[in-house]
Amino acid sequence: MRALLILLAFWGAGAAAQQAADAVAPEQGAFERSAPTAPVEAEDWMIVTAHPLASRAGARVLREGGSAADAMVAAQLVLGLVEPQSSGLGGGAFLVWYDARSGALTTLDGRETAPQGVSPTLFQQGGAPMGFFEAVVGGRSVGVPGTPMLLAEAHARWGRLDWADLFTEAQDHAANGFEVSPRMAASIAANADTLDRFPATRDYFLPGGRALTAGERLSNPDYAETLALFATEGPAPFYTGEIARKITRAVQSAPGNPGTLGLLDMILYSVKERPAVCAPYRGHGVCGMGPPSSGALAVGQTLGALAAYDLAALGPDAPDARRLIGDASRLAFADRGRYVADPDFVPVPTEGMLDPAYLAERGKLLDEGRALETVAPGRPEFDHALLWADGLSPERASTSHISIVDGYGNALSMTTTIENAFGSRLMAAGFLLNNELTDFSFASHEDGLPIANAPAPGKRPRSSMAPTIVMKDGAPRLVLGSPGGSRIIPYVANAIVGHLDWSMDVQEVASMPHAVNRFGTYDLEAGTRAEALAGPLRDLGYEVELRDLNSGLHIIAIGETLTGGADPRREGLAIGD
Ligand code: GLY
């Protein structure tokens, strides 16, 4: 048995520059770590998650003959403890599953859902949008968590080991303690002012008024108790029982900014199977999560608009390659802002948006040789007469991604979140509650037109999460995804271009310095060789910003062997055998 670990240096950058590049967005806090240099190789199975303890829990399950779904459950339960700022039982997730036996792709929507008590003006005061953190912190932003039911649903469909066997590591770490990681400590320090507002959160992350530091041992008896209940009773206590009552009490009694989430909302929750959304690119099918996520649509639209351009000949350092990719992304974001929302509430022109003729037309707009001066939504074929106004959804980077291939040939890609770092900052039953409702548009109408992604009772907020499986000849070739708010979309699209057009291995892809464009400004990753693109991109007509860019790409390529890559900007680990 070989357990191969990875960690060290950046694409073309020295160690000092590397450490500078590892600083992350302010809301996450800065921390330093070394970075992986080469992909992990394995023959039978592989798992990549954002924390070594989560990867090891999943690896143990895979080694014992568990499926990718089993390993995901074990890993997610640990992530909720050791990377609590990013995902957990109080959040939601989207899962893409490739089934080796049937060859089918299934996508599961475990997205949080708005309570019955919300209205389209949920995030407005006096008719104007609230400030982002005013909306986030407290009960107003909390949707019904989907993750507990999603874990149970994945296990019921595809699990091979006993449910309770998947809890061993999480229960051990919760009861006996784990080491606070540098990234978790940095995130606590960066968010101490808001974590301090609620007693349960303060007592856990700021014991005695002092922020936890890296290397300290931390246990979570409340989480251990929740896990014991989950292991024996499944998800029912979260939706109809004791844990549901703890969640709704925390939301409704949040001082200053309570929410309406109640027991009826919890009871009404369900995980939804949705059709996978696939887009062709360079002879592959890029498949992922459809609405309410904009992930697969926007990744597919970005790639579709690039189909006619020879990015391989240009290479990653060519400003013109970055112009093409950046403007293809902007066009996709324009459509996303107008058309994408929960399909159970608004008709979404999914087929029209990925129609090859439509994307070829959008792609022709890139032929000008300079940055597009105007980027407007297109008119994809739409069997519904109503037009929407563009939404206003301020999204921030948090979230976590899990990629797994098991010994049976199944593949799983799951992006999991509580939205902002530490979500709503409210804690119940040992875990943080999400602030996913702030992924809705804060504005409800514009110029008399409704906004597709406005809040409504029972609706799911639009997401950017893009758990992806790239298929070729009916088999999975690449399993990937990333955190990063709405930058998830360009992170994932660039990673696919890096692998398919620029022949990068999965670790080069995960380490590639970022250059991303969503709404017009070209964001280049500070402290990396991407900075060299600043001058040429300005000459092409872009406004350029150098920033810390906080991805967490976790990728597995499936070929003769399995190769895994973990993003050097986080603490992730690929393990395979
Ligand atoms: N809250 C992150 C996302 O769903 O895109």
XYZ file of C-alpha atoms and ligand atoms in Angstrom:
582
model
C 0.000 0.000 0.000
C 1.331 3.435 -0.899
C -0.089 6.577 0.567
C 1.431 9.379 -1.415
C 1.394 12.851 0.000
C 2.156 16.096 -1.668
C 3.325 19.537 -0.612
C 6.046 22.291 -2.108
C 6.946 25.533 -4.792
C 4.883 27.363 -7.368
C 4.831 27.368 -11.132
C 7.979 29.306 -12.045
C 8.194 31.217 -8.756
C 10.894 31.130 -6.083
C 10.227 30.203 -2.477
C 10.045 33.795 -1.238
C 7.615 34.804 -3.945
C 5.700 31.643 -3.176
C 5.174 32.570 0.450
C 3.944 36.002 -0.588
C 1.543 34.374 -3.055
C 0.106 32.146 -0.355
C -1.412 35.085 1.452
C -5.175 34.937 1.011
C -8.110 37.320 0.779
C -8.582 39.589 3.794
C -11.778 37.940 4.988
C -9.891 34.663 5.171
C -6.796 36.053 6.915
C -3.198 35.611 5.789
C -1.175 32.494 6.498
C 1.840 30.792 5.039
C 2.573 27.265 3.934
C 4.718 25.337 1.537
C 3.210 24.143 -1.730
C 3.128 20.906 -3.737
C 5.466 20.458 -6.692
C 4.283 17.296 -8.397
C 1.034 15.376 -8.745
C 0.341 12.370 -6.548
C 0.090 9.127 -8.532
C -1.954 6.076 -7.703
C -3.496 3.060 -9.362
C -6.763 2.247 -7.625
C -8.269 5.168 -5.756
C -7.606 8.752 -4.826
C -9.043 11.512 -2.667
C -8.209 15.224 -2.566
C -9.698 17.496 0.096
C -8.790 20.790 1.752
C -7.361 19.288 4.955
C -5.023 16.347 5.635
C -7.272 14.934 8.386
C -10.264 14.911 6.027
C -8.242 13.292 3.228
C -6.941 10.662 5.672
C -10.449 9.846 6.910
C -11.641 9.405 3.322
C -8.514 7.392 2.431
C -9.145 4.978 5.293
C -12.659 4.391 4.008
C -11.452 3.850 0.429
C -8.754 1.468 1.624
C -11.402 -0.579 3.438
C -13.411 -0.983 0.240
C -15.727 1.971 0.702
C -17.120 3.866 -2.268
C -16.409 7.460 -3.211
C -19.724 8.369 -1.548
C -18.628 6.710 1.706
C -15.280 8.500 1.589
C -16.978 11.830 0.923
C -19.171 11.419 4.022
C -16.168 10.635 6.238
C -14.197 13.558 4.761
C -17.059 16.063 5.027
C -17.727 15.194 8.680
C -14.052 15.918 9.436
C -13.924 19.082 7.301
C -16.851 20.521 9.257
C -14.673 20.260 12.358
C -11.156 21.129 11.144
C -12.064 23.621 8.389
C -15.242 24.997 10.013
C -14.866 28.386 8.320
C -15.620 26.838 4.907
C -18.188 24.029 5.071
C -20.106 21.789 7.425
C -23.396 20.366 8.624
C -24.922 23.853 8.775
C -24.347 24.433 5.055
C -25.146 23.050 1.626
C -23.402 21.321 -1.268
C -23.698 20.174 -4.867
C -22.524 16.695 -5.812
C -21.717 15.178 -9.229
C -21.472 11.391 -9.366
C -20.163 9.165 -12.160
C -21.369 5.612 -11.726
C -18.911 3.083 -13.141
C -21.486 0.295 -13.397
C -24.157 2.187 -15.334
C -21.965 4.857 -16.942
C -24.529 7.456 -15.761
C -23.848 10.901 -14.354
C -26.094 12.073 -11.521
C -26.135 15.484 -9.890
C -27.611 16.119 -6.446
C -28.682 19.546 -5.228
C -28.205 19.891 -1.472
C -28.470 23.672 -1.636
C -29.806 25.670 1.298
C -33.380 26.879 0.961
C -35.077 30.132 1.925
C -37.598 29.988 4.774
C -41.288 30.572 4.107
C -40.994 33.881 5.937
C -38.707 35.648 3.423
C -39.787 38.193 0.830
C -38.006 39.610 -2.259
C -36.857 42.547 -0.116
C -35.113 40.307 2.449
C -31.821 42.192 2.085
C -33.185 45.710 1.695
C -33.680 48.486 4.172
C -35.716 51.539 3.221
C -35.858 50.223 -0.348
C -32.035 50.096 -0.695
C -29.761 47.026 -0.573
C -28.214 46.392 2.869
C -24.469 46.339 3.404
C -23.080 42.836 2.777
C -21.914 42.075 6.313
C -24.993 43.710 7.824
C -26.946 41.072 5.915
C -24.572 38.157 6.550
C -24.013 38.266 10.308
C -26.982 36.911 12.263
C -30.096 34.905 11.473
C -31.422 36.738 8.411
C -29.013 35.049 5.981
C -29.483 31.458 7.177
C -31.129 28.976 4.808
C -32.244 25.445 5.675
C -29.009 23.399 5.645
C -28.811 20.721 2.960
C -25.543 18.977 3.792
C -26.815 16.477 6.403
C -29.525 15.193 4.061
C -27.151 15.166 1.077
C -24.639 12.997 2.949
C -27.370 10.520 3.872
C -28.789 10.523 0.331
C -25.368 9.880 -1.259
C -24.734 7.040 1.180
C -28.192 5.532 0.582
C -27.641 5.574 -3.201
C -23.989 4.630 -3.508
C -22.589 3.665 -0.093
C -20.939 0.290 0.579
C -19.793 0.569 4.195
C -22.059 0.901 7.235
C -23.153 4.485 7.837
C -21.813 4.529 11.403
C -18.345 3.369 10.192
C -17.971 6.684 8.383
C -17.973 8.657 11.624
C -14.871 7.161 13.305
C -12.345 9.905 12.560
C -14.723 12.845 12.985
C -15.924 11.532 16.343
C -12.381 10.906 17.518
C -11.147 14.394 16.543
C -14.252 16.098 17.975
C -14.010 14.280 21.314
C -10.217 14.085 21.733
C -9.160 17.219 19.915
C -7.304 18.209 16.774
C -4.653 20.795 16.016
C -5.921 24.178 14.844
C -4.380 24.715 11.414
C -2.599 27.900 10.321
C -5.380 28.652 7.863
C -8.136 28.172 10.441
C -6.236 30.369 12.938
C -5.705 33.082 10.325
C -9.401 33.002 9.429
C -10.408 33.320 13.091
C -8.069 36.279 13.598
C -9.399 37.993 10.469
C -13.024 37.559 11.576
C -12.660 37.993 15.348
C -14.918 41.064 15.474
C -17.934 39.254 14.027
C -17.234 35.911 15.751
C -17.304 37.831 19.019
C -20.977 38.816 18.603
C -22.607 35.523 19.574
C -21.802 33.710 22.869
C -21.603 30.138 21.507
C -19.360 31.224 18.632
C -17.213 33.409 20.862
C -16.716 30.674 23.459
C -15.546 28.221 20.805
C -13.316 30.347 18.562
C -12.288 33.076 21.023
C -12.088 31.261 24.396
C -11.505 33.768 27.193
C -11.613 36.550 24.586
C -8.450 35.303 22.833
C -8.447 34.045 19.240
C -7.321 30.418 18.874
C -3.849 30.119 17.418
C -2.252 27.614 15.046
C -1.112 24.434 16.734
C -3.494 24.691 19.703
C -5.535 21.576 20.423
C -9.250 22.061 20.145
C -12.082 19.665 20.908
C -15.784 20.160 20.192
C -18.004 18.153 22.586
C -21.202 19.600 21.069
C -20.144 18.433 17.597
C -19.236 15.007 19.049
C -22.770 14.787 20.484
C -24.300 15.816 17.138
C -22.203 13.197 15.331
C -23.322 10.499 17.770
C -26.951 11.345 16.990
C -26.300 11.545 13.225
C -24.469 8.184 13.284
C -27.330 6.396 15.014
C -30.426 8.212 13.719
C -29.367 9.568 10.334
C -30.475 13.047 9.189
C -33.916 13.091 10.879
C -32.769 14.987 14.013
C -31.515 17.820 11.756
C -34.895 18.309 10.085
C -37.558 17.172 12.527
C -35.882 16.736 15.901
C -33.539 18.039 18.517
C -30.938 19.557 16.183
C -33.621 21.308 14.091
C -34.846 22.982 17.280
C -31.317 24.134 18.152
C -30.827 25.573 14.654
C -34.134 27.460 14.537
C -33.673 28.787 18.056
C -30.220 30.158 17.176
C -31.574 31.857 14.033
C -34.697 33.340 15.574
C -32.945 34.636 18.687
C -29.876 36.110 16.952
C -29.421 39.508 18.607
C -29.755 42.446 16.243
C -30.458 40.496 13.058
C -32.785 37.526 13.647
C -34.173 35.332 10.875
C -37.484 33.586 10.375
C -36.194 30.032 9.821
C -38.615 27.731 11.643
C -39.398 24.067 12.138
C -41.799 23.970 9.182
C -38.961 25.142 6.899
C -36.740 22.375 8.234
C -39.409 19.705 7.734
C -40.063 20.833 4.142
C -36.431 20.404 3.038
C -35.448 17.868 0.373
C -32.347 17.007 -1.645
C -33.142 17.305 -5.363
C -31.736 15.282 -8.209
C -31.218 17.545 -11.236
C -30.150 16.799 -14.799
C -26.373 17.092 -15.279
C -25.418 20.012 -17.498
C -22.743 19.112 -20.077
C -20.953 21.274 -22.618
C -18.562 20.078 -25.334
C -14.936 21.262 -25.289
C -12.022 19.935 -27.356
C -13.650 16.530 -27.823
C -14.609 16.194 -24.159
C -17.888 16.697 -22.297
C -17.559 19.148 -19.406
C -20.312 18.090 -17.010
C -21.523 19.557 -13.772
C -24.253 21.091 -11.694
C -27.048 22.951 -13.399
C -29.323 25.613 -11.898
C -29.684 26.729 -9.159
C -25.932 26.690 -9.629
C -24.593 28.825 -12.422
C -21.367 26.776 -12.271
C -21.689 24.303 -15.144
C -23.522 26.798 -17.354
C -20.962 29.565 -16.971
C -17.964 27.212 -17.244
C -19.576 25.640 -20.344
C -20.383 29.028 -21.867
C -16.840 30.307 -21.273
C -15.336 27.250 -22.945
C -17.949 27.219 -25.719
C -17.138 30.786 -26.739
C -13.440 29.795 -26.931
C -13.993 26.763 -29.148
C -12.916 28.494 -32.364
C -9.658 29.881 -30.935
C -6.338 28.032 -30.846
C -5.382 28.557 -27.216
C -2.840 25.724 -27.403
C -0.832 27.649 -29.996
C -0.996 30.841 -27.931
C 0.019 29.248 -24.594
C -0.667 30.457 -21.035
C 1.692 33.446 -21.074
C 0.204 35.068 -24.177
C -1.810 38.218 -23.355
C -4.085 37.386 -26.274
C -4.951 34.001 -24.746
C -5.848 35.811 -21.528
C -7.882 38.369 -23.472
C -9.901 35.622 -25.145
C -10.468 33.686 -21.919
C -11.194 36.809 -19.873
C -13.771 38.161 -22.300
C -15.388 34.737 -22.831
C -15.787 34.667 -19.048
C -17.270 38.185 -18.981
C -19.848 37.199 -21.605
C -20.782 34.142 -19.555
C -21.112 36.273 -16.417
C -23.420 38.669 -18.267
C -25.804 35.812 -19.129
C -25.458 34.361 -15.635
C -26.414 37.672 -14.008
C -29.586 37.912 -16.035
C -30.877 34.388 -16.551
C -29.699 31.956 -13.868
C -31.656 31.234 -10.701
C -33.559 28.400 -9.034
C -35.276 26.575 -11.949
C -38.161 25.564 -9.687
C -39.083 29.255 -9.497
C -37.986 30.834 -12.781
C -37.556 29.313 -16.235
C -33.823 29.181 -17.057
C -32.798 28.906 -20.737
C -30.234 26.185 -19.989
C -30.313 24.599 -23.453
C -30.312 27.927 -25.264
C -27.348 29.165 -23.239
C -25.257 26.136 -24.272
C -26.497 25.885 -27.835
C -23.352 25.620 -30.027
C -24.729 28.117 -32.565
C -25.423 30.653 -29.802
C -21.962 30.160 -28.300
C -20.309 30.448 -31.714
C -22.109 33.787 -32.123
C -20.932 34.914 -28.669
C -17.420 33.679 -29.511
C -17.308 35.850 -32.635
C -17.544 38.901 -30.371
C -14.018 38.039 -29.170
C -12.535 38.547 -32.622
C -11.754 42.219 -32.179
C -8.226 41.883 -30.796
C -8.950 44.220 -27.891
C -10.880 44.063 -24.602
C -14.617 44.211 -25.242
C -15.925 47.697 -24.569
C -19.481 46.574 -23.934
C -20.443 43.269 -22.391
C -24.167 42.611 -22.372
C -26.233 39.482 -21.880
C -27.127 37.721 -25.114
C -30.491 36.416 -26.231
C -30.253 32.636 -25.907
C -33.206 30.724 -27.282
C -35.821 30.891 -24.587
C -39.273 29.349 -24.624
C -40.454 31.849 -22.049
C -41.407 35.408 -22.917
C -40.382 37.122 -19.708
C -37.063 38.948 -19.622
C -35.222 39.592 -16.401
C -33.115 42.420 -15.075
C -29.512 41.805 -13.987
C -29.122 40.689 -10.376
C -27.076 42.190 -7.576
C -25.410 39.430 -5.544
C -22.251 40.340 -3.673
C -20.474 36.982 -3.269
C -17.370 36.383 -1.206
C -14.824 33.579 -1.224
C -15.187 30.650 1.156
C -16.286 27.053 0.521
C -14.350 23.777 0.005
C -14.037 21.156 -2.728
C -13.716 17.347 -2.539
C -12.629 15.161 -5.503
C -12.643 11.356 -5.207
C -12.182 8.315 -7.460
C -12.818 4.978 -5.757
C -11.522 1.463 -6.352
C -14.646 0.573 -8.361
C -14.107 3.345 -10.910
C -16.811 5.677 -9.559
C -15.976 9.376 -9.454
C -17.366 12.070 -7.158
C -16.975 15.838 -7.352
C -18.568 17.857 -4.557
C -18.323 21.538 -3.713
C -19.503 22.262 -0.199
C -20.055 25.541 1.604
C -21.424 27.637 4.427
C -20.928 30.646 2.046
C -18.868 33.382 3.739
C -15.960 32.519 6.066
C -17.751 31.232 9.226
C -21.122 31.660 7.481
C -23.648 33.641 9.518
C -21.283 33.341 12.544
C -24.123 31.627 14.439
C -23.385 28.227 15.966
C -25.822 25.491 16.928
C -25.110 21.914 18.045
C -21.345 22.380 17.512
C -21.389 23.642 13.913
C -21.692 26.983 12.143
C -24.853 27.988 10.297
C -24.603 29.176 6.706
C -25.283 32.645 5.310
C -26.224 31.181 1.913
C -29.262 33.431 1.446
C -26.897 36.328 0.686
C -26.245 34.531 -2.628
C -29.675 35.867 -3.630
C -29.803 39.222 -5.358
C -30.080 42.056 -2.833
C -32.109 44.049 -5.373
C -35.486 42.554 -6.330
C -36.384 44.650 -9.415
C -34.684 47.047 -11.767
C -36.482 49.482 -14.052
C -39.715 47.590 -13.490
C -38.229 44.215 -14.455
C -38.001 41.432 -11.872
C -34.615 39.890 -11.061
C -34.498 36.118 -11.573
C -32.362 35.495 -8.474
C -34.453 37.575 -6.050
C -35.314 35.866 -2.737
C -38.627 33.997 -2.367
C -40.037 31.492 0.150
C -38.736 27.980 -0.505
C -36.355 29.162 -3.254
C -32.662 28.226 -3.480
C -30.137 31.020 -4.024
C -28.078 30.961 -7.195
C -24.630 29.490 -6.681
C -21.332 29.671 -8.531
C -20.179 26.289 -7.316
C -18.934 24.163 -10.179
C -18.224 20.584 -9.147
C -17.166 19.119 -12.485
C -16.437 15.791 -14.130
C -14.878 16.004 -17.595
C -15.888 13.027 -19.745
C -14.391 11.512 -22.883
C -15.782 8.509 -24.784
C -18.254 7.850 -21.975
C -15.628 7.705 -19.219
C -14.492 10.302 -16.668
C -11.099 11.906 -17.358
C -10.914 14.787 -14.916
C -12.631 15.367 -11.562
C -12.339 18.910 -10.262
C -13.787 21.951 -8.555
C -12.810 24.867 -6.356
C -14.016 27.285 -3.718
C -13.729 31.012 -4.402
C -17.195 32.633 -4.610
C -18.070 33.618 -8.150
C -14.370 33.291 -9.106
C -14.990 29.529 -8.881
C -16.209 29.755 -12.476
C -13.007 31.157 -14.010
C -10.839 29.020 -11.695
C -12.508 25.874 -13.033
C -12.648 27.035 -16.667
C -8.948 28.037 -16.576
C -8.033 24.694 -15.018
C -9.750 22.842 -17.865
C -7.972 25.029 -20.441
C -4.693 24.423 -18.582
C -5.107 20.661 -18.774
C -6.703 20.247 -22.211
C -5.126 23.119 -24.194
C -1.836 23.657 -22.408
C -1.132 20.024 -21.448
C -0.448 20.869 -17.827
C -0.537 18.071 -15.262
C -3.064 18.382 -12.467
C -0.582 19.865 -9.997
C 0.562 22.485 -12.516
C -3.094 23.309 -13.070
C -3.810 23.648 -9.341
C -0.700 25.806 -8.869
C -1.115 27.936 -12.002
C -1.041 31.652 -11.096
C -4.526 33.056 -11.497
C -5.727 35.528 -14.098
C -9.520 35.891 -13.887
C -12.098 38.272 -15.252
C -15.773 38.236 -14.272
C -17.176 41.727 -14.525
C -14.521 43.739 -16.413
C -11.565 44.114 -14.081
C -8.767 41.654 -14.837
C -7.635 40.193 -11.501
C -4.062 38.889 -11.523
C -2.625 36.900 -8.654
C -0.195 39.058 -6.712
C 3.331 37.764 -6.192
C 3.237 35.323 -9.109
C 4.333 35.428 -12.724
C 0.757 36.376 -13.636
C 1.838 39.916 -12.677
C 3.783 40.027 -15.953
C 0.432 40.103 -17.779
C -0.551 43.416 -16.156
C 1.091 45.761 -18.679
C 0.025 43.858 -21.819
C -3.554 43.477 -20.546
C -3.744 47.196 -19.757
C -2.501 47.841 -23.307
C -5.376 45.666 -24.572
C -7.846 47.916 -22.760
C -8.421 46.233 -19.377
C -8.432 47.695 -15.934
C -6.044 45.391 -14.025
C -5.837 44.634 -10.312
C -3.184 42.589 -8.511
C -4.781 40.623 -5.685
C -4.455 37.602 -3.456
C -6.704 35.024 -5.079
C -8.046 32.374 -2.837
C -8.861 29.267 -4.872
C -8.800 25.686 -3.592
C -8.634 23.578 -6.749
C -8.647 19.852 -6.030
C -8.195 17.781 -9.137
C -7.868 14.144 -10.158
C -6.967 13.096 -13.706
C -7.952 9.579 -14.733
C -5.677 7.985 -17.323
C -3.420 4.939 -17.206
C -3.028 5.893 -13.561
C -4.747 8.381 -11.289
C -2.968 11.685 -10.696
C -4.048 14.169 -8.041
C -3.281 17.826 -7.429
C -4.053 20.037 -4.428
C -4.169 23.809 -4.461
C -1.057 25.269 -2.799
C -3.091 28.229 -1.569
C -4.905 26.025 0.977
C -3.923 23.122 3.228
C -5.189 20.340 1.015
C -3.768 16.921 0.464
C -4.109 14.277 -2.236
C -3.833 10.683 -1.061
C -3.994 7.678 -3.349
C -3.152 4.011 -3.534
N -21.756 30.527 -1.671
C -20.906 30.151 -2.719
C -21.654 29.666 -3.899
O -22.621 28.957 -3.737
O -21.302 29.970 -5.003
